[in-house]
Short mmCIF file of C-alpha atoms in Angstrom, two decimals:
data_model
loop_
_atom_site.label_atom_id
_atom_site.label_comp_id
_atom_site.label_asym_id
_atom_site.label_seq_id
_atom_site.Cartn_x
_atom_site.Cartn_y
_atom_site.Cartn_z
CA MET A 758 96.56 74.79 -47.06
CA ASN A 759 97.66 72.78 -50.10
CA VAL A 760 101.48 72.81 -50.15
CA ASP A 761 101.65 72.46 -53.94
CA ASN A 762 99.47 75.55 -54.32
CA LEU A 763 101.68 77.43 -51.88
CA VAL A 764 104.83 76.39 -53.75
CA GLY A 765 103.33 77.44 -57.06
CA ARG A 766 102.15 80.72 -55.60
CA ARG A 767 105.51 81.48 -54.05
CA LEU A 768 107.45 80.46 -57.14
CA GLY A 769 105.17 82.57 -59.27
CA ARG A 770 105.72 85.48 -56.95
CA MET A 771 109.44 85.10 -56.32
CA MET A 772 110.97 83.92 -59.58
CA PRO A 773 110.20 87.01 -61.71
CA GLU A 774 111.26 89.21 -58.81
CA SER A 775 114.46 87.36 -57.95
CA ASN A 776 116.64 90.13 -59.40
CA ARG A 777 114.71 92.70 -57.41
CA VAL A 778 115.17 90.71 -54.20
CA LEU A 779 118.90 90.39 -54.89
CA GLU A 780 119.20 94.11 -55.64
CA ALA A 781 117.41 94.92 -52.38
CA VAL A 782 119.88 92.78 -50.44
CA LEU A 783 123.01 94.04 -52.21
CA GLY A 784 121.92 97.66 -52.53
CA ARG A 785 123.14 97.83 -56.14
CA LYS A 786 121.98 96.88 -59.63
CA GLU A 787 125.33 96.54 -61.37
CA SER A 788 128.18 94.22 -60.45
CA LEU A 789 130.55 95.68 -57.88
CA LEU A 790 133.48 94.44 -59.98
CA GLN A 791 132.30 95.34 -63.48
CA GLU A 792 134.56 98.40 -63.62
CA ASP A 793 137.65 96.31 -62.83
CA ILE A 794 136.70 93.62 -65.34
CA ALA A 795 136.29 96.24 -68.08
CA ALA A 796 139.45 98.17 -67.17
CA HIS A 797 141.62 95.06 -67.43
CA ALA A 798 139.83 93.34 -70.34
CA GLN A 799 142.84 93.37 -72.67
CA GLU A 800 145.20 91.88 -70.08
CA ILE A 801 142.61 89.25 -69.15
CA ARG A 802 142.19 88.18 -72.78
CA ARG A 803 145.94 87.88 -73.16
CA GLN A 804 146.17 85.64 -70.09
CA VAL A 805 143.15 83.49 -70.91
CA ARG A 806 143.56 83.14 -74.68
CA SER A 807 144.30 79.57 -75.78
CA SER A 808 144.80 78.35 -72.20
CA ARG A 809 143.83 74.93 -70.93
CA VAL A 810 141.75 75.34 -67.76
CA LEU A 811 140.61 72.80 -65.16
CA VAL A 812 137.88 73.82 -62.71
CA ILE A 813 137.40 71.62 -59.62
CA GLY A 814 134.10 72.02 -57.78
CA ALA A 815 132.64 73.46 -60.98
CA ALA A 816 129.03 72.64 -60.06
CA GLY A 817 129.02 74.56 -56.78
CA SER A 818 127.62 78.06 -56.39
CA ILE A 819 130.96 79.83 -56.79
CA GLY A 820 132.58 77.36 -59.19
CA GLY A 821 129.56 77.52 -61.48
CA ALA A 822 129.60 81.33 -61.39
CA PHE A 823 133.30 81.34 -62.31
CA VAL A 824 132.67 79.00 -65.25
CA LYS A 825 129.99 81.40 -66.51
CA VAL A 826 132.47 84.30 -66.41
CA LEU A 827 135.28 82.29 -68.01
CA SER A 828 133.04 80.97 -70.79
CA LYS A 829 132.86 84.48 -72.27
CA TYR A 830 136.53 84.19 -73.23
CA SER A 831 138.31 81.95 -75.73
CA VAL A 832 140.08 79.09 -74.01
CA ALA A 833 141.65 76.11 -75.75
CA ALA A 834 140.21 73.62 -73.28
CA LEU A 835 137.74 73.77 -70.41
CA HIS A 836 137.42 70.72 -68.17
CA LEU A 837 135.02 70.62 -65.24
CA VAL A 838 135.25 68.33 -62.21
CA ASP A 839 132.64 67.90 -59.50
CA ILE A 840 131.63 65.16 -57.09
CA SER A 841 127.93 65.75 -57.81
CA GLU A 842 126.93 64.08 -61.05
CA ASN A 843 123.49 65.69 -61.13
CA CYS A 844 124.72 69.21 -60.43
CA LEU A 845 127.46 68.85 -63.04
CA VAL A 846 124.86 67.82 -65.62
CA GLU A 847 122.83 70.93 -64.78
CA VAL A 848 125.89 73.14 -65.26
CA VAL A 849 126.34 71.73 -68.77
CA ARG A 850 122.64 72.12 -69.59
CA ASP A 851 122.71 75.70 -68.33
CA LEU A 852 125.77 76.58 -70.41
CA ARG A 853 124.39 74.96 -73.56
CA SER A 854 120.91 76.45 -73.06
CA SER A 855 122.37 79.92 -72.54
CA GLY A 856 123.85 79.88 -76.04
CA ILE A 857 127.38 80.09 -74.67
CA SER A 858 130.11 79.10 -77.11
CA LEU A 859 132.22 76.40 -75.51
CA PRO A 860 135.60 75.19 -76.80
CA ASP A 861 135.82 71.98 -78.80
CA ASP A 862 137.80 70.49 -75.94
CA PHE A 863 135.06 70.77 -73.33
CA LYS A 864 134.73 67.85 -70.91
CA THR A 865 133.18 67.09 -67.55
CA PHE A 866 134.23 64.49 -64.98
CA ALA A 867 132.02 63.41 -62.08
CA VAL A 868 134.86 62.47 -59.75
CA ASP A 869 136.01 63.41 -56.24
CA PHE A 870 139.23 65.41 -56.39
CA SER A 871 140.43 63.75 -53.18
CA ARG A 872 140.18 60.22 -54.67
CA PRO A 873 142.51 58.15 -56.88
CA GLU A 874 140.24 58.60 -59.92
CA PHE A 875 141.12 62.29 -60.00
CA GLU A 876 144.84 61.64 -59.73
CA ALA A 877 144.53 59.23 -62.65
CA LEU A 878 142.77 61.96 -64.62
CA LEU A 879 145.65 64.37 -64.00
CA ASN A 880 148.04 61.74 -65.34
CA THR A 881 146.27 61.88 -68.71
CA GLN A 882 145.74 65.64 -69.06
CA SER A 883 147.77 68.84 -68.80
CA TYR A 884 146.46 72.26 -67.79
CA ASP A 885 147.80 75.80 -67.73
CA PHE A 886 145.44 76.91 -64.95
CA VAL A 887 143.90 74.75 -62.23
CA LEU A 888 141.23 76.26 -59.99
CA ASN A 889 139.73 74.57 -56.95
CA PHE A 890 136.34 75.59 -55.57
CA SER A 891 135.66 72.34 -53.74
CA ALA A 892 135.27 72.89 -50.00
CA LEU A 893 133.19 72.36 -46.90
CA LYS A 894 132.11 75.87 -46.02
CA HIS A 895 129.80 75.64 -43.01
CA VAL A 896 130.83 76.52 -39.47
CA ARG A 897 128.38 73.83 -38.35
CA SER A 898 130.79 71.22 -39.81
CA GLU A 899 132.78 71.37 -36.56
CA ARG A 900 129.82 70.02 -34.55
CA ASP A 901 131.30 66.49 -34.42
CA PRO A 902 134.79 65.02 -34.92
CA PHE A 903 133.80 62.99 -38.00
CA THR A 904 132.43 65.86 -40.08
CA LEU A 905 135.30 67.99 -38.84
CA MET A 906 137.82 65.46 -40.15
CA ARG A 907 136.09 65.48 -43.54
CA LEU A 908 136.28 69.29 -43.54
CA LEU A 909 140.03 69.15 -42.89
CA ASN A 910 140.47 66.38 -45.44
CA VAL A 911 138.68 68.30 -48.22
CA ASN A 912 139.82 71.83 -47.36
CA VAL A 913 143.44 71.03 -46.50
CA ILE A 914 144.75 67.50 -47.10
CA ALA A 915 143.24 67.11 -50.57
CA ASN A 916 144.73 70.46 -51.62
CA GLU A 917 148.17 69.30 -50.58
CA SER A 918 147.65 66.14 -52.64
CA LEU A 919 146.57 68.29 -55.58
CA LEU A 920 149.79 70.28 -55.38
CA ARG A 921 151.88 67.12 -55.23
CA SER A 922 150.07 65.77 -58.30
CA LEU A 923 150.72 68.98 -60.23
CA ASP A 924 154.36 69.31 -59.15
CA GLY A 925 156.70 69.08 -62.11
CA GLY A 926 153.89 69.22 -64.67
CA ALA A 927 152.79 71.82 -67.21
CA THR A 928 150.52 73.80 -64.87
CA LYS A 929 151.73 77.38 -64.53
CA HIS A 930 149.21 78.68 -61.98
CA VAL A 931 146.86 77.30 -59.35
CA PHE A 932 143.97 79.07 -57.60
CA SER A 933 142.06 77.89 -54.54
CA VAL A 934 139.24 79.82 -52.97
CA SER A 935 139.55 80.94 -49.35
CA SER A 936 137.20 82.77 -46.97
CA ASP A 937 136.96 85.91 -44.87
CA LYS A 938 136.74 83.47 -41.93
CA SER A 939 140.41 82.59 -42.50
CA VAL A 940 141.39 85.98 -41.04
CA ARG A 941 141.96 85.72 -37.28
CA PRO A 942 139.72 82.63 -37.30
CA ALA A 943 137.12 82.06 -34.60
CA ASN A 944 136.05 78.67 -35.93
CA LEU A 945 137.61 75.57 -37.43
CA MET A 946 136.13 76.15 -40.87
CA GLY A 947 137.95 79.48 -41.04
CA ALA A 948 141.11 77.94 -39.59
CA SER A 949 140.99 75.19 -42.24
CA LYS A 950 140.97 77.89 -44.91
CA ALA A 951 143.87 79.71 -43.24
CA LEU A 952 145.80 76.43 -43.17
CA MET A 953 144.86 75.83 -46.82
CA GLU A 954 146.30 79.23 -47.77
CA ARG A 955 149.53 78.31 -45.98
CA VAL A 956 149.75 74.90 -47.64
CA PHE A 957 149.75 76.68 -51.01
CA LEU A 958 152.13 79.36 -49.76
CA ALA A 959 154.55 76.62 -48.67
CA HIS A 960 154.59 75.31 -52.26
CA ALA A 961 154.50 78.69 -54.01
CA ASP A 962 158.16 78.65 -55.04
CA ARG A 963 157.39 75.69 -57.29
CA MET A 964 153.72 76.36 -58.06
CA PRO A 965 152.51 79.98 -58.34
CA PHE A 966 149.34 80.44 -56.31
CA THR A 967 146.59 83.01 -55.78
CA SER A 968 143.36 82.98 -53.82
CA ALA A 969 140.31 85.07 -52.92
CA ARG A 970 138.63 85.77 -49.60
CA PHE A 971 134.89 86.15 -49.97
CA ALA A 972 132.08 88.06 -48.49
CA ASN A 973 128.87 86.02 -48.13
CA VAL A 974 127.54 85.02 -51.55
CA ALA A 975 123.88 86.00 -51.43
CA PHE A 976 121.54 83.04 -51.92
CA SER A 977 124.36 80.56 -52.56
CA ALA A 978 123.42 76.94 -51.96
CA GLY A 979 123.22 76.15 -48.26
CA SER A 980 123.53 79.76 -47.13
CA LEU A 981 121.19 81.38 -44.63
CA LEU A 982 119.75 83.61 -47.35
CA ASP A 983 119.11 80.55 -49.52
CA SER A 984 117.28 79.02 -46.55
CA PHE A 985 114.99 82.07 -46.39
CA GLN A 986 113.64 81.16 -49.82
CA HIS A 987 113.10 77.55 -48.73
CA ARG A 988 111.35 78.68 -45.56
CA LEU A 989 108.93 80.81 -47.59
CA LEU A 990 108.18 77.94 -49.97
CA LYS A 991 107.57 75.56 -47.07
CA ARG A 992 105.48 77.99 -44.99
CA GLN A 993 108.03 78.08 -42.19
CA PRO A 994 109.35 80.93 -40.02
CA LEU A 995 112.52 82.84 -40.81
CA SER A 996 115.20 82.64 -38.14
CA ALA A 997 118.46 84.59 -37.99
CA PRO A 998 120.98 86.11 -35.56
CA ASN A 999 120.51 89.83 -34.96
CA ASP A 1000 124.07 90.51 -33.78
CA VAL A 1001 126.12 89.00 -36.64
CA LYS A 1002 126.96 91.36 -39.52
CA ARG A 1003 128.22 90.42 -42.95
CA TYR A 1004 129.02 91.83 -46.39
CA PHE A 1005 127.22 90.29 -49.37
CA ILE A 1006 128.11 89.75 -53.01
CA SER A 1007 126.24 88.13 -55.89
CA HIS A 1008 127.14 84.87 -57.64
CA GLU A 1009 128.35 86.90 -60.61
CA GLU A 1010 130.58 89.04 -58.38
CA ALA A 1011 131.99 85.93 -56.70
CA GLY A 1012 132.87 84.46 -60.09
CA GLN A 1013 134.42 87.74 -61.20
CA LEU A 1014 136.51 88.07 -58.03
CA CYS A 1015 137.99 84.61 -58.57
CA PHE A 1016 138.46 85.36 -62.26
CA LEU A 1017 140.47 88.49 -61.47
CA GLY A 1018 142.42 86.70 -58.75
CA CYS A 1019 143.37 83.82 -61.00
CA PHE A 1020 144.31 85.69 -64.16
CA LEU A 1021 145.58 89.02 -62.81
CA GLY A 1022 147.01 87.99 -59.46
CA LYS A 1023 150.72 87.63 -58.78
CA ASN A 1024 152.17 84.68 -56.94
CA ARG A 1025 151.10 84.50 -53.25
CA GLU A 1026 148.45 87.23 -53.58
CA ILE A 1027 144.95 87.00 -52.13
CA PHE A 1028 142.11 89.07 -53.59
CA TYR A 1029 139.11 90.41 -51.66
CA PRO A 1030 136.19 92.79 -52.37
CA GLN A 1031 136.43 96.33 -51.04
CA PHE A 1032 133.41 97.55 -49.07
CA ARG A 1033 132.42 100.52 -46.94
CA GLN A 1034 131.95 99.11 -43.46
CA GLU A 1035 129.16 101.37 -42.24
CA GLN A 1036 127.09 101.35 -45.43
CA ASP A 1037 127.62 97.79 -46.73
CA MET A 1038 127.70 95.55 -43.66
CA LEU A 1039 124.27 94.24 -42.65
CA SER A 1040 122.98 91.89 -39.97
CA PHE A 1041 121.22 88.70 -41.00
CA ALA A 1042 118.08 89.99 -39.30
CA GLU A 1043 118.18 93.09 -41.52
CA ILE A 1044 118.61 90.87 -44.58
CA ALA A 1045 115.62 88.75 -43.56
CA ARG A 1046 113.46 91.87 -43.35
CA LEU A 1047 114.66 92.98 -46.81
CA VAL A 1048 113.89 89.57 -48.32
CA LEU A 1049 110.38 89.54 -46.85
CA ARG A 1050 109.53 93.05 -47.91
CA SER A 1051 110.91 92.43 -51.40
CA ASN A 1052 108.41 89.56 -51.59
CA GLY A 1053 105.52 91.76 -50.46
CA LEU A 1054 105.53 90.47 -46.88
CA GLU A 1055 105.89 92.23 -43.55
CA PRO A 1056 107.86 90.52 -40.75
CA ILE A 1057 106.17 89.54 -37.50
CA GLU A 1058 109.02 89.54 -34.99
CA CYS A 1059 108.41 86.84 -32.38
CA ASP A 1060 109.86 86.38 -28.90
CA SER A 1061 110.61 82.65 -29.29
CA GLU A 1062 110.95 79.83 -31.81
CA ALA A 1063 107.73 78.33 -30.41
CA GLU A 1064 105.75 81.50 -31.06
CA ALA A 1065 107.12 81.77 -34.62
CA LEU A 1066 106.22 78.13 -35.34
CA GLU A 1067 102.71 78.62 -33.96
CA ILE A 1068 102.06 81.64 -36.19
CA ALA A 1069 103.50 79.83 -39.21
CA GLY A 1070 101.02 77.00 -38.67
CA SER A 1071 98.10 79.41 -39.10
CA LEU A 1072 99.32 81.19 -42.26
CA GLN A 1073 96.81 81.51 -45.08
CA ASP A 1074 97.32 81.91 -48.83
CA SER A 1075 96.35 85.54 -48.45
CA SER A 1076 98.79 86.23 -45.60
CA THR A 1077 100.84 89.39 -46.02
CA GLN A 1078 102.83 88.95 -42.80
CA TRP A 1079 105.46 86.35 -41.94
CA PRO A 1080 106.76 85.13 -38.59
CA CYS A 1081 110.44 85.63 -37.73
CA PHE A 1082 112.61 84.87 -34.74
CA PHE A 1083 115.73 86.98 -34.37
CA SER A 1084 118.08 86.36 -31.47
CA GLY A 1085 121.63 86.78 -30.29
CA SER A 1086 124.26 84.35 -31.52
CA ASP A 1087 125.20 81.74 -28.92
CA THR A 1088 126.74 78.95 -31.00
CA SER A 1089 130.38 77.89 -31.19
CA GLY A 1090 132.62 79.56 -33.72
CA GLU A 1091 130.54 82.60 -34.64
CA LYS A 1092 132.43 85.79 -35.40
CA PRO A 1093 130.28 88.92 -35.02
CA PHE A 1094 131.84 90.80 -37.95
CA GLU A 1095 133.64 90.21 -41.23
CA GLU A 1096 137.22 91.15 -42.12
CA PHE A 1097 139.39 90.36 -45.11
CA VAL A 1098 142.86 91.47 -43.99
CA ASP A 1099 144.79 90.51 -40.86
CA PRO A 1100 146.47 93.56 -39.24
CA ARG A 1101 149.81 91.78 -39.72
CA GLU A 1102 149.30 91.52 -43.49
CA THR A 1103 150.26 93.96 -46.22
CA ALA A 1104 147.48 94.93 -48.62
CA ASP A 1105 147.17 97.07 -51.75
CA GLU A 1106 143.82 98.83 -52.19
CA THR A 1107 144.89 101.05 -55.10
CA ARG A 1108 145.55 98.55 -57.90
CA PHE A 1109 141.84 97.99 -58.58
CA ALA A 1110 138.73 100.08 -58.09
CA LYS A 1111 136.74 97.63 -55.97
CA VAL A 1112 139.22 94.85 -55.22
CA GLY A 1113 141.89 94.81 -52.54
CA VAL A 1114 144.93 92.58 -52.77
CA VAL A 1115 146.78 91.01 -49.85
CA THR A 1116 150.33 91.12 -51.17
CA LYS A 1117 151.98 89.61 -48.10
CA PRO A 1118 149.73 87.10 -46.30
CA VAL A 1119 150.38 85.82 -42.80
CA PHE A 1120 152.74 82.84 -43.08
CA HIS A 1121 154.50 81.30 -40.10
CA GLY A 1122 156.79 79.12 -42.23
CA THR A 1123 156.70 75.64 -43.63
CA GLU A 1124 157.45 73.85 -40.36
CA GLY A 1125 154.10 74.64 -38.75
CA VAL A 1126 152.25 73.66 -41.94
CA ARG A 1127 154.16 70.39 -42.12
CA ASP A 1128 153.48 69.58 -38.46
CA ALA A 1129 149.76 70.36 -38.78
CA LEU A 1130 149.40 68.15 -41.85
CA ALA A 1131 151.29 65.33 -40.18
CA ALA A 1132 149.11 65.47 -37.06
CA ILE A 1133 145.86 65.43 -39.07
CA LYS A 1134 147.07 62.57 -41.28
CA ASP A 1135 148.24 60.60 -38.23
CA ALA A 1136 144.81 60.85 -36.63
CA LEU A 1137 143.14 59.84 -39.89
CA SER A 1138 145.40 56.82 -40.35
CA ARG A 1139 144.70 55.63 -36.78
CA GLY A 1140 140.98 55.71 -37.48
CA THR A 1141 140.13 57.41 -34.19
CA TRP A 1142 140.40 61.02 -33.05
CA THR A 1143 138.73 63.70 -30.95
CA THR A 1144 137.69 67.25 -31.76
CA ALA A 1145 140.19 68.55 -29.20
CA GLU A 1146 142.98 66.61 -30.92
CA LEU A 1147 142.09 68.11 -34.30
CA ILE A 1148 141.95 71.62 -32.85
CA ASP A 1149 145.45 71.14 -31.46
CA ALA A 1150 146.62 69.83 -34.84
CA VAL A 1151 145.23 72.83 -36.73
CA ARG A 1152 146.80 75.25 -34.23
CA LEU A 1153 150.24 73.95 -35.21
CA GLY A 1154 149.77 75.74 -38.54
CA VAL A 1155 147.24 78.38 -37.43
CA PRO A 1156 148.37 79.43 -33.93
CA GLU A 1157 146.06 82.47 -33.96
CA LEU A 1158 142.93 80.25 -33.98
CA ASN A 1159 140.68 81.66 -31.25
CA HIS A 1160 138.11 78.91 -30.94
CA VAL A 1161 135.54 79.27 -28.16
CA ALA A 1162 133.21 76.32 -27.57
CA THR A 1163 129.82 77.38 -26.21
CA GLY A 1164 128.36 73.88 -26.09
CA LYS A 1165 125.76 74.79 -28.71
CA ASN A 1166 125.90 74.37 -32.48
CA LEU A 1167 123.79 75.60 -35.37
CA ASP A 1168 122.02 72.25 -35.74
CA GLN A 1169 120.33 73.03 -32.43
CA LYS A 1170 118.69 76.17 -33.79
CA MET A 1171 115.82 76.72 -36.20
#
């Protein structure tokens, strides 16, 4: 079969129906958070009006969604930073082509926020609000000590450097996105986000801070749901765990959650979406079936990767069935369910209709944070380290990390 024809056929089929596919996955047509956005519109405008805003990681799935939400309000300055030059260009083109009115002081900078170029930028500009969406977000990043160190460097060390750069300046509020995986973490990605939260909490007396813990953002870049679309385009099987359940939100909802957290949150608060566990939590296998059926396809559930690959190799343009392989999770760091609040934390689920707020996050004190940072930096400065050493370093600040190594990582699965 001609791949170009398949791509064109699939794009022609999927693009007009993308909203329908998303609605099938989410189980709703309207934004989960629209009621809260509308109810607090006046307060939001008061906070945002005439502010100077810096968005780091602005070209990522969540950062870009936040920028779209923010662009509906009048800000004095909007500056975007992202390491990806091409993706940043596309963000600008999308904003301009959408007819969005941008402030006169609108600028983009293709720099890495962990590098000296970014620090030099901060020396020339002042901002009321600084938001950071830059992060390594995959559990698979712990598969080797080198990628793991980059994860810790981006998710933790660079955020501490950001705070030091902002200390004593004009910035009145900083926001950095977290993850549901930070709660009682079972993997190092989640633990890095827990440590990130505590780095900001350690500085919160001098720099007010809020955050948001996410559900899975449906079809965000690099996500399993995003991979389903790629697999369809490339005539490849769908593969997913059948025993891992997650909540899902849209890009718009992710941007709105961060928007509420940044502009309505009080110092040290962490926002999260409120769901009904039984109705809203779905397994990835269930999501795969929904995606296929929303695209007019029926899943063929195979007993092995080999069988799924064999069937995929014989697919025709007229095929109405699609091979899938669903299996139990057996890789390191997988948590079977999603949670947004640690039992030791205090949360308020009455302030908003669909948003909960952790008002008192878990924080073991500045000493553990300081020791964890020092251990990670020491390993980095030596130029040699092991995964075990980094796990021990992270546990200094996140003692509840319950990391179980199975000897298998996601790169070893389809």
